[in-house]
Amino acid sequence: MLNIVLIAGSPGIPSRVATAADHVAWRLQEQGATTATFDVNAFDPAALLYADTESPAIRQYLARVAEADAIVIATPVYQSSFSGVLKLLLDPIPQNGLRNKIALPIASGGSPNHLLVLDYALTPVLSALGADSILNGVYVTSSELSRTETGYRIGEAIRARLDDAATELHTRLVGVANAATPASTYRGARDAATLIRRAAG
Ligand SMILES: Cc1cc2nc3c(=O)[nH]c(=O)nc-3n(C[C@H](O)[C@H](O)[C@H](O)COP(=O)(O)O)c2cc1C
C-alpha cells in the first residue's frame, strides 16, 4: 500500500494551506493510499525548537517520514519564503532523508505574486533533503478559500488543481511501484537529480 506523509507548516488554526493539504490527503486516501499528516500541534514546542530527536513524538514522525513513499509539504508564504514552522518540521529530517521519495509542494499566499516560492524556496530544500523528484507544486491564494464557522472551504478552481496534483502523485507512485512509468520518462515532474546533474555540468 502506498504510504504518504503530509507536513503542514502553518501555525494558524484553522489554516488555509492545511485545508488544501487535507484535501490532497483525502483524494489520495480515496485512491487507496495511507496518509499521515503532521503539523506543529503534534509536537512539544520545546522538542521541536531544539530538534530533540529523542522525543517520542519526533521519533515517531521521523519513522513515518522514513517509511513514506512520498512527502507532501504545505506552507503559508511568510516574508516571500516558507514558514519558520515548516523549517522546524524539516530540520530534524536527516540528510538525504527524502531519498527515493517523491515530493509535492503546496504553498498558500495572500497574493499571487509569490507563486515562485515553490521554485526558489521549496525546491532547493527538498533537493537538499535528497527528494528523488519534485512534482509541479500547487499555489493557492488566500481568496481561493472562504471562511466557514469551523475552518475554510476551498473554491472549485483550486479544488480541481489539488485533485490533479493528488492524481499525478498517485499515478507517479503507482508507476514507480510497478516500474511501468520510470521517473525519467515522466513529463509532469521536475527531476531534482537531473537538475542537479545538469547544474554540475
Ligand atoms: C507573518 C506573515 C507574513 C506573510 N508574508 C506573506 C508574503 O510575503 N507573501 C504573501 O503572498 N502572503 C504573505 N502572508 C499571507 C499568508 O501567506 C496567507 O494569508 C496564507 O494564505 C496563510 O496561510 P495559512 O492560513 O495556512 O496560515 C503573510 C502572512 C503572515 C502572517
PDB file of C-alpha atoms in Angstrom, residues 8 10-13 38-45 48 85 89:
ATOM      1  CA  ALA A   8       1.676  21.124   7.224  1.00  0.00           C
ATOM      2  CA  SER A  10       1.285  26.789   9.224  1.00  0.00           C
ATOM      3  CA  PRO A  11       0.974  27.941  12.832  1.00  0.00           C
ATOM      4  CA  GLY A  12      -2.572  29.094  12.024  1.00  0.00           C
ATOM      5  CA  ILE A  13      -5.681  27.387  13.334  1.00  0.00           C
ATOM      6  CA  PHE A  38       1.906  16.175  10.871  1.00  0.00           C
ATOM      7  CA  ASP A  39       1.669  19.802  11.902  1.00  0.00           C
ATOM      8  CA  VAL A  40       3.154  21.860  14.694  1.00  0.00           C
ATOM      9  CA  ASN A  41       0.383  20.825  17.092  1.00  0.00           C
ATOM     10  CA  ALA A  42       1.638  17.223  17.052  1.00  0.00           C
ATOM     11  CA  PHE A  43       4.784  18.188  18.971  1.00  0.00           C
ATOM     12  CA  ASP A  44       6.007  19.656  22.232  1.00  0.00           C
ATOM     13  CA  PRO A  45       7.151  23.120  21.074  1.00  0.00           C
ATOM     14  CA  LEU A  48      10.629  20.889  18.016  1.00  0.00           C
ATOM     15  CA  VAL A  85       7.273  26.315  11.369  1.00  0.00           C
ATOM     16  CA  LEU A  89       9.457  20.369  10.878  1.00  0.00           C
TER      17      LEU A  89
END
